[in-house]
Every structure is written in C-alpha cells, then in structure tokens.
Amino acid sequence: MFVTCGKMEVAREFFEKMELKDVVVWNIMISGYASKGDLNKSLNYFKGMKLAGVQPDRVTWNSIISWYSQKGQFEEASNFFFKMRALTEFKPNVVSWTALITGNEQNGCSYQALQVFSQMIMERVMPNSITIASAVSACTNLSLLQHGREIHAYCIKTDRLVSDLLVANSLVDLYPKCRIVKVARRKFNSIKQKDLISWNAMLADYAEKGCREETFELFNEMKSLGVEPDVITWNGLITGYTQNGDGIMALEFF
C-alpha cells in the first residue's frame, strides 16, 4: 500500500522491521524504487536480497529489465536479460521479451525492437498484444510495410490477437502511413469495439492523404455514435491537412 501511494520511506521502515522477508516483499521494494526512477536503490535491494539468501524469481528479473528498458539503458537491460537466460530454474517469458521490445520502440530504436521481436518468435515465445502492437509500431516508424504485413499475417495464422483492440489500432496506423489507406479502412471497419484511439488514427490518416470526403464522412459517423473528439482528434486533422498542403481545410478544422 505505501509503495503504491509513493511513500517509499514508510514502506522501507516496515520492510526493515520484518523478521521474515520472502521473495514477494523483496520484489515489492525492488519494483517500487524502480518505478520511482531510483534504480540505484532498486539494485541495492536486488543485491541485498541475494545476500539474505532469498533467490530472485522471474518477477524480480522482469522488474529490473523493464525499468532499464523504459529508461533507454539497453546495455544494462540486455545484460540482465542474458543473465536471466543463463538460469536453469526459469527462462525469460513474454514479459521479459516485451520489456526489451517496447523499451527500444519507445526510445526511437525501432530496428533493434524488430530484431528482438524476430528472435523472440524464433525461440517460440508467444507474443501478447503489447508485443505485437510495439512491433507493428516499429514497422510504421521505419515504413517497413512488408514486415508489418508479415506480423499481421502471423496474428491471423495463429488465430491470436488479430481482433485485439491494441493490435488493431496499431495496424490501422501502419497501412495509411505506408500509403495503403483502403486496407487500413477495412481493418478499422472490422474492429467491433472501437475506442477514441481507433477513430483518431483513421481520421489523422485520411487528413494526411488529403481525403476530404472520407474525412467528413468518418468524422460525422464518429459524432453520430456519440464519440466526442478530443484535442488529439483536432490536432491530427489540423496537422494532417497542413502536412498535405491543404491550409484551407486545416484552418477550417482549427
């Protein structure tokens, strides 16, 4: 409770008073300090845990890998990842792999993210929706349409995640940015429970391509279904038409 509420010092006081500390409570302190950005203290607890004779579990390793990845410290994240792979009692799971993939993708290292994703698939670790969405986003950033299609095909072939909203939104974003708007619209139409991200992605893509009629049709459909545009909707439309050289439309939406 205290860790979740950000009261790390209070949590530490309780932790120090505990006579018997199991792997769960050590993990709480390790992930707690990591989530606050204090990796030094997190690592100190990681070392203290081993000195106390408590063996780290997969949750412990994943916490360290995730927070190094999110901070863009990939060398450190990779070092922990490979140390984890060398263990006999357990190996990296989908959370471990996804931490490296999303960390690379979010920090502008899209090519490296795809390399890790490829290795993950080769080792037959089944991805989750976050893994797939991050890999597709990496393809979008690099304009790698063929790679994006292969990931899309993988989802269809394995009959997993193809209808997941997070995956669907990433695919809706991929195809228009690779100049294939019709495929994006088909994917958009196939989403049963669209959220605002789905609508915003499709509208921004239409705006970037200068599709006036389609933009207004989709915008009106969105509002008729009771989905109210937010600042991202408006910014996507304004920016899209500005980049397309249609200043009049950009000003109209402004």
Short mmCIF file of C-alpha atoms in Angstrom, two decimals:
data_model
loop_
_atom_site.label_atom_id
_atom_site.label_comp_id
_atom_site.label_asym_id
_atom_site.label_seq_id
_atom_site.Cartn_x
_atom_site.Cartn_y
_atom_site.Cartn_z
CA MET A 1 0.00 0.00 0.00
CA PHE A 2 2.67 2.52 0.97
CA VAL A 3 4.74 1.74 -2.16
CA THR A 4 1.68 2.22 -4.37
CA CYS A 5 0.97 5.54 -2.64
CA GLY A 6 4.57 6.65 -3.25
CA LYS A 7 5.57 6.56 0.43
CA MET A 8 8.78 4.62 -0.10
CA GLU A 9 10.44 5.66 3.16
CA VAL A 10 7.45 4.50 5.19
CA ALA A 11 7.42 1.24 3.24
CA ARG A 12 11.15 0.87 3.90
CA GLU A 13 10.61 1.28 7.65
CA PHE A 14 8.03 -1.53 7.67
CA PHE A 15 10.30 -3.64 5.47
CA GLU A 16 13.28 -3.25 7.82
CA LYS A 17 11.17 -4.28 10.85
CA MET A 18 10.04 -7.53 9.22
CA GLU A 19 11.83 -10.55 10.65
CA LEU A 20 10.95 -12.91 7.80
CA LYS A 21 11.21 -11.43 4.31
CA ASP A 22 10.11 -13.60 1.40
CA VAL A 23 10.67 -13.06 -2.32
CA VAL A 24 7.34 -11.21 -2.65
CA VAL A 25 8.21 -8.41 -0.23
CA TRP A 26 11.71 -8.06 -1.73
CA ASN A 27 10.10 -7.72 -5.16
CA ILE A 28 7.77 -5.01 -3.86
CA MET A 29 10.75 -2.91 -2.72
CA ILE A 30 12.76 -3.57 -5.90
CA SER A 31 9.92 -2.67 -8.26
CA GLY A 32 8.82 0.20 -6.01
CA TYR A 33 12.16 2.01 -6.18
CA ALA A 34 12.48 1.19 -9.88
CA SER A 35 9.05 2.69 -10.61
CA LYS A 36 10.16 5.90 -8.86
CA GLY A 37 13.23 6.05 -11.09
CA ASP A 38 15.67 5.24 -8.30
CA LEU A 39 17.46 2.35 -9.99
CA ASN A 40 20.44 2.53 -7.61
CA LYS A 41 18.27 1.71 -4.59
CA SER A 42 16.40 -0.88 -6.62
CA LEU A 43 19.67 -2.63 -7.48
CA ASN A 44 20.85 -2.37 -3.86
CA TYR A 45 17.75 -4.27 -2.76
CA PHE A 46 18.35 -6.77 -5.57
CA LYS A 47 21.86 -7.41 -4.21
CA GLY A 48 20.62 -7.43 -0.60
CA MET A 49 18.01 -9.98 -1.50
CA LYS A 50 20.65 -12.41 -2.76
CA LEU A 51 22.90 -11.74 0.25
CA ALA A 52 19.96 -12.60 2.52
CA GLY A 53 19.72 -15.99 0.80
CA VAL A 54 16.45 -15.22 -0.99
CA GLN A 55 16.58 -16.29 -4.64
CA PRO A 56 15.17 -13.77 -7.15
CA ASP A 57 12.28 -15.11 -9.22
CA ARG A 58 11.08 -14.18 -12.70
CA VAL A 59 9.16 -11.17 -11.34
CA THR A 60 12.38 -9.79 -9.85
CA TRP A 61 14.32 -10.09 -13.09
CA ASN A 62 11.46 -8.70 -15.20
CA SER A 63 11.18 -5.64 -12.94
CA ILE A 64 14.84 -4.75 -13.44
CA ILE A 65 14.77 -5.44 -17.20
CA SER A 66 11.57 -3.41 -17.67
CA TRP A 67 12.81 -0.32 -15.89
CA TYR A 68 16.22 -0.30 -17.58
CA SER A 69 14.43 -0.65 -20.93
CA GLN A 70 11.99 2.17 -20.21
CA LYS A 71 14.89 4.45 -19.29
CA GLY A 72 16.62 3.65 -22.58
CA GLN A 73 19.52 1.92 -20.84
CA PHE A 74 19.52 -1.05 -23.20
CA GLU A 75 23.01 -2.30 -22.47
CA GLU A 76 22.10 -2.78 -18.80
CA ALA A 77 18.69 -4.24 -19.70
CA SER A 78 20.33 -6.69 -22.12
CA ASN A 79 22.93 -7.71 -19.54
CA PHE A 80 20.19 -8.66 -17.05
CA PHE A 81 18.22 -10.34 -19.82
CA PHE A 82 21.17 -12.57 -20.81
CA LYS A 83 21.92 -13.35 -17.16
CA MET A 84 18.30 -14.45 -16.83
CA ARG A 85 18.63 -16.67 -19.93
CA ALA A 86 21.58 -18.43 -18.31
CA LEU A 87 19.47 -19.51 -15.32
CA THR A 88 18.39 -23.12 -15.07
CA GLU A 89 15.26 -22.70 -12.90
CA PHE A 90 13.41 -20.40 -15.32
CA LYS A 91 13.90 -18.52 -18.59
CA PRO A 92 12.73 -15.14 -19.93
CA ASN A 93 8.99 -15.17 -20.62
CA VAL A 94 6.79 -12.95 -22.80
CA VAL A 95 7.01 -10.12 -20.23
CA SER A 96 10.83 -10.17 -20.36
CA TRP A 97 10.96 -10.09 -24.17
CA THR A 98 8.21 -7.46 -24.43
CA ALA A 99 10.06 -5.18 -22.00
CA LEU A 100 13.04 -5.07 -24.37
CA ILE A 101 10.88 -4.64 -27.47
CA THR A 102 8.68 -1.83 -26.12
CA GLY A 103 11.67 -0.11 -24.49
CA ASN A 104 13.54 0.02 -27.80
CA GLU A 105 10.47 1.12 -29.76
CA GLN A 106 9.52 3.89 -27.30
CA ASN A 107 13.08 5.22 -27.25
CA GLY A 108 13.39 5.51 -31.04
CA CYS A 109 15.31 2.25 -31.60
CA SER A 110 12.72 0.64 -33.88
CA TYR A 111 15.19 -1.52 -35.82
CA GLN A 112 16.55 -3.04 -32.61
CA ALA A 113 12.97 -3.64 -31.41
CA LEU A 114 12.25 -5.69 -34.54
CA GLN A 115 15.46 -7.66 -34.11
CA VAL A 116 14.45 -8.65 -30.57
CA PHE A 117 10.91 -9.48 -31.78
CA SER A 118 12.30 -11.72 -34.53
CA GLN A 119 14.50 -13.57 -32.04
CA MET A 120 11.53 -13.98 -29.69
CA ILE A 121 9.43 -15.61 -32.43
CA MET A 122 12.35 -17.87 -33.44
CA GLU A 123 12.55 -19.10 -29.85
CA ARG A 124 8.81 -19.87 -29.95
CA VAL A 125 7.81 -17.46 -27.19
CA MET A 126 4.19 -16.46 -27.87
CA PRO A 127 3.77 -12.65 -28.01
CA ASN A 128 0.96 -10.77 -26.30
CA SER A 129 -0.98 -7.76 -27.60
CA ILE A 130 1.60 -5.26 -26.29
CA THR A 131 4.41 -7.16 -28.04
CA ILE A 132 2.58 -7.18 -31.37
CA ALA A 133 1.48 -3.53 -31.14
CA SER A 134 5.05 -2.44 -30.36
CA ALA A 135 6.47 -4.47 -33.25
CA VAL A 136 3.89 -3.04 -35.67
CA SER A 137 4.65 0.50 -34.42
CA ALA A 138 8.34 -0.16 -35.09
CA CYS A 139 7.42 -1.17 -38.67
CA THR A 140 5.36 2.02 -39.02
CA ASN A 141 8.26 4.17 -37.82
CA LEU A 142 10.60 2.54 -40.36
CA SER A 143 7.96 2.40 -43.17
CA LEU A 144 8.50 -1.36 -43.38
CA LEU A 145 5.16 -2.34 -44.91
CA GLN A 146 6.20 -5.90 -45.79
CA HIS A 147 7.39 -6.59 -42.23
CA GLY A 148 4.14 -5.14 -40.88
CA ARG A 149 2.14 -7.38 -43.21
CA GLU A 150 4.10 -10.41 -42.04
CA ILE A 151 3.26 -9.61 -38.41
CA HIS A 152 -0.39 -9.10 -39.39
CA ALA A 153 -0.34 -12.46 -41.20
CA TYR A 154 1.26 -14.11 -38.16
CA CYS A 155 -1.65 -12.92 -35.99
CA ILE A 156 -4.18 -14.27 -38.49
CA LYS A 157 -2.36 -17.58 -38.98
CA THR A 158 -2.02 -18.26 -35.27
CA ASP A 159 -5.62 -17.08 -34.72
CA ARG A 160 -4.41 -14.94 -31.81
CA LEU A 161 -4.66 -11.22 -31.14
CA VAL A 162 -5.89 -10.25 -34.61
CA SER A 163 -9.14 -8.93 -33.09
CA ASP A 164 -7.39 -7.31 -30.09
CA LEU A 165 -8.09 -3.56 -29.95
CA LEU A 166 -4.48 -2.56 -29.24
CA VAL A 167 -3.21 -4.65 -32.17
CA ALA A 168 -5.99 -3.42 -34.46
CA ASN A 169 -5.23 0.23 -33.69
CA SER A 170 -1.54 -0.28 -34.48
CA LEU A 171 -2.46 -1.86 -37.84
CA VAL A 172 -4.89 0.97 -38.63
CA ASP A 173 -1.95 3.33 -38.09
CA LEU A 174 0.50 1.22 -40.15
CA TYR A 175 -1.23 0.86 -43.52
CA PRO A 176 -2.10 4.52 -44.31
CA LYS A 177 1.40 5.68 -43.33
CA CYS A 178 2.69 3.12 -45.82
CA ARG A 179 0.28 4.53 -48.46
CA ILE A 180 -2.39 1.81 -48.23
CA VAL A 181 -5.48 3.56 -46.88
CA LYS A 182 -8.04 1.02 -48.13
CA VAL A 183 -6.54 -1.83 -46.09
CA ALA A 184 -6.49 0.42 -43.02
CA ARG A 185 -10.19 1.24 -43.51
CA ARG A 186 -11.07 -2.46 -43.82
CA LYS A 187 -9.16 -3.18 -40.63
CA PHE A 188 -10.85 -0.20 -38.95
CA ASN A 189 -14.30 -1.44 -40.02
CA SER A 190 -13.53 -4.90 -38.61
CA ILE A 191 -12.97 -3.52 -35.10
CA LYS A 192 -16.13 -4.32 -33.15
CA GLN A 193 -15.46 -2.14 -30.12
CA LYS A 194 -13.67 0.94 -31.45
CA ASP A 195 -12.17 3.37 -28.95
CA LEU A 196 -11.18 7.00 -29.47
CA ILE A 197 -7.66 5.92 -30.47
CA SER A 198 -9.14 3.92 -33.37
CA TRP A 199 -11.13 6.90 -34.67
CA ASN A 200 -8.25 9.35 -34.19
CA ALA A 201 -5.80 7.13 -36.08
CA MET A 202 -8.13 6.71 -39.07
CA LEU A 203 -9.09 10.40 -39.20
CA ALA A 204 -5.46 11.56 -38.98
CA ASP A 205 -4.52 9.15 -41.79
CA TYR A 206 -7.32 10.45 -44.04
CA ALA A 207 -6.20 14.01 -43.32
CA GLU A 208 -2.58 13.25 -44.19
CA LYS A 209 -3.71 11.78 -47.54
CA GLY A 210 -5.99 14.76 -48.26
CA CYS A 211 -9.15 12.61 -48.40
CA ARG A 212 -11.72 15.36 -47.76
CA GLU A 213 -14.92 13.40 -48.43
CA GLU A 214 -13.79 10.37 -46.41
CA THR A 215 -12.65 12.57 -43.52
CA PHE A 216 -16.00 14.34 -43.17
CA GLU A 217 -17.93 11.08 -43.59
CA LEU A 218 -15.91 9.37 -40.84
CA PHE A 219 -15.95 12.44 -38.58
CA ASN A 220 -19.75 12.68 -38.81
CA GLU A 221 -20.13 8.93 -38.23
CA MET A 222 -17.95 9.20 -35.15
CA LYS A 223 -20.07 12.01 -33.69
CA SER A 224 -23.36 10.26 -34.59
CA LEU A 225 -22.24 7.30 -32.48
CA GLY A 226 -21.69 9.58 -29.51
CA VAL A 227 -17.88 9.53 -29.66
CA GLU A 228 -16.74 13.05 -28.89
CA PRO A 229 -13.50 14.31 -30.48
CA ASP A 230 -10.68 15.28 -28.14
CA VAL A 231 -7.63 17.52 -28.59
CA ILE A 232 -5.77 14.64 -30.30
CA THR A 233 -8.59 14.33 -32.86
CA TRP A 234 -8.41 18.02 -33.73
CA ASN A 235 -4.61 18.15 -33.74
CA GLY A 236 -4.46 15.09 -36.01
CA LEU A 237 -6.83 16.69 -38.52
CA ILE A 238 -5.12 20.09 -38.46
CA THR A 239 -1.61 18.65 -38.68
CA GLY A 240 -2.60 16.12 -41.36
CA TYR A 241 -4.06 18.71 -43.72
CA THR A 242 -1.22 21.13 -43.03
CA GLN A 243 1.34 18.48 -43.99
CA ASN A 244 -0.71 17.67 -47.08
CA GLY A 245 -0.58 21.32 -48.14
CA ASP A 246 -4.31 21.94 -47.68
CA GLY A 247 -4.20 25.03 -45.47
CA ILE A 248 -7.89 25.86 -46.01
CA MET A 249 -9.04 22.55 -44.54
CA ALA A 250 -6.54 22.83 -41.70
CA LEU A 251 -7.91 26.27 -40.82
CA GLU A 252 -11.49 25.05 -41.09
CA PHE A 253 -10.85 22.32 -38.52
CA PHE A 254 -8.93 24.81 -36.35
#
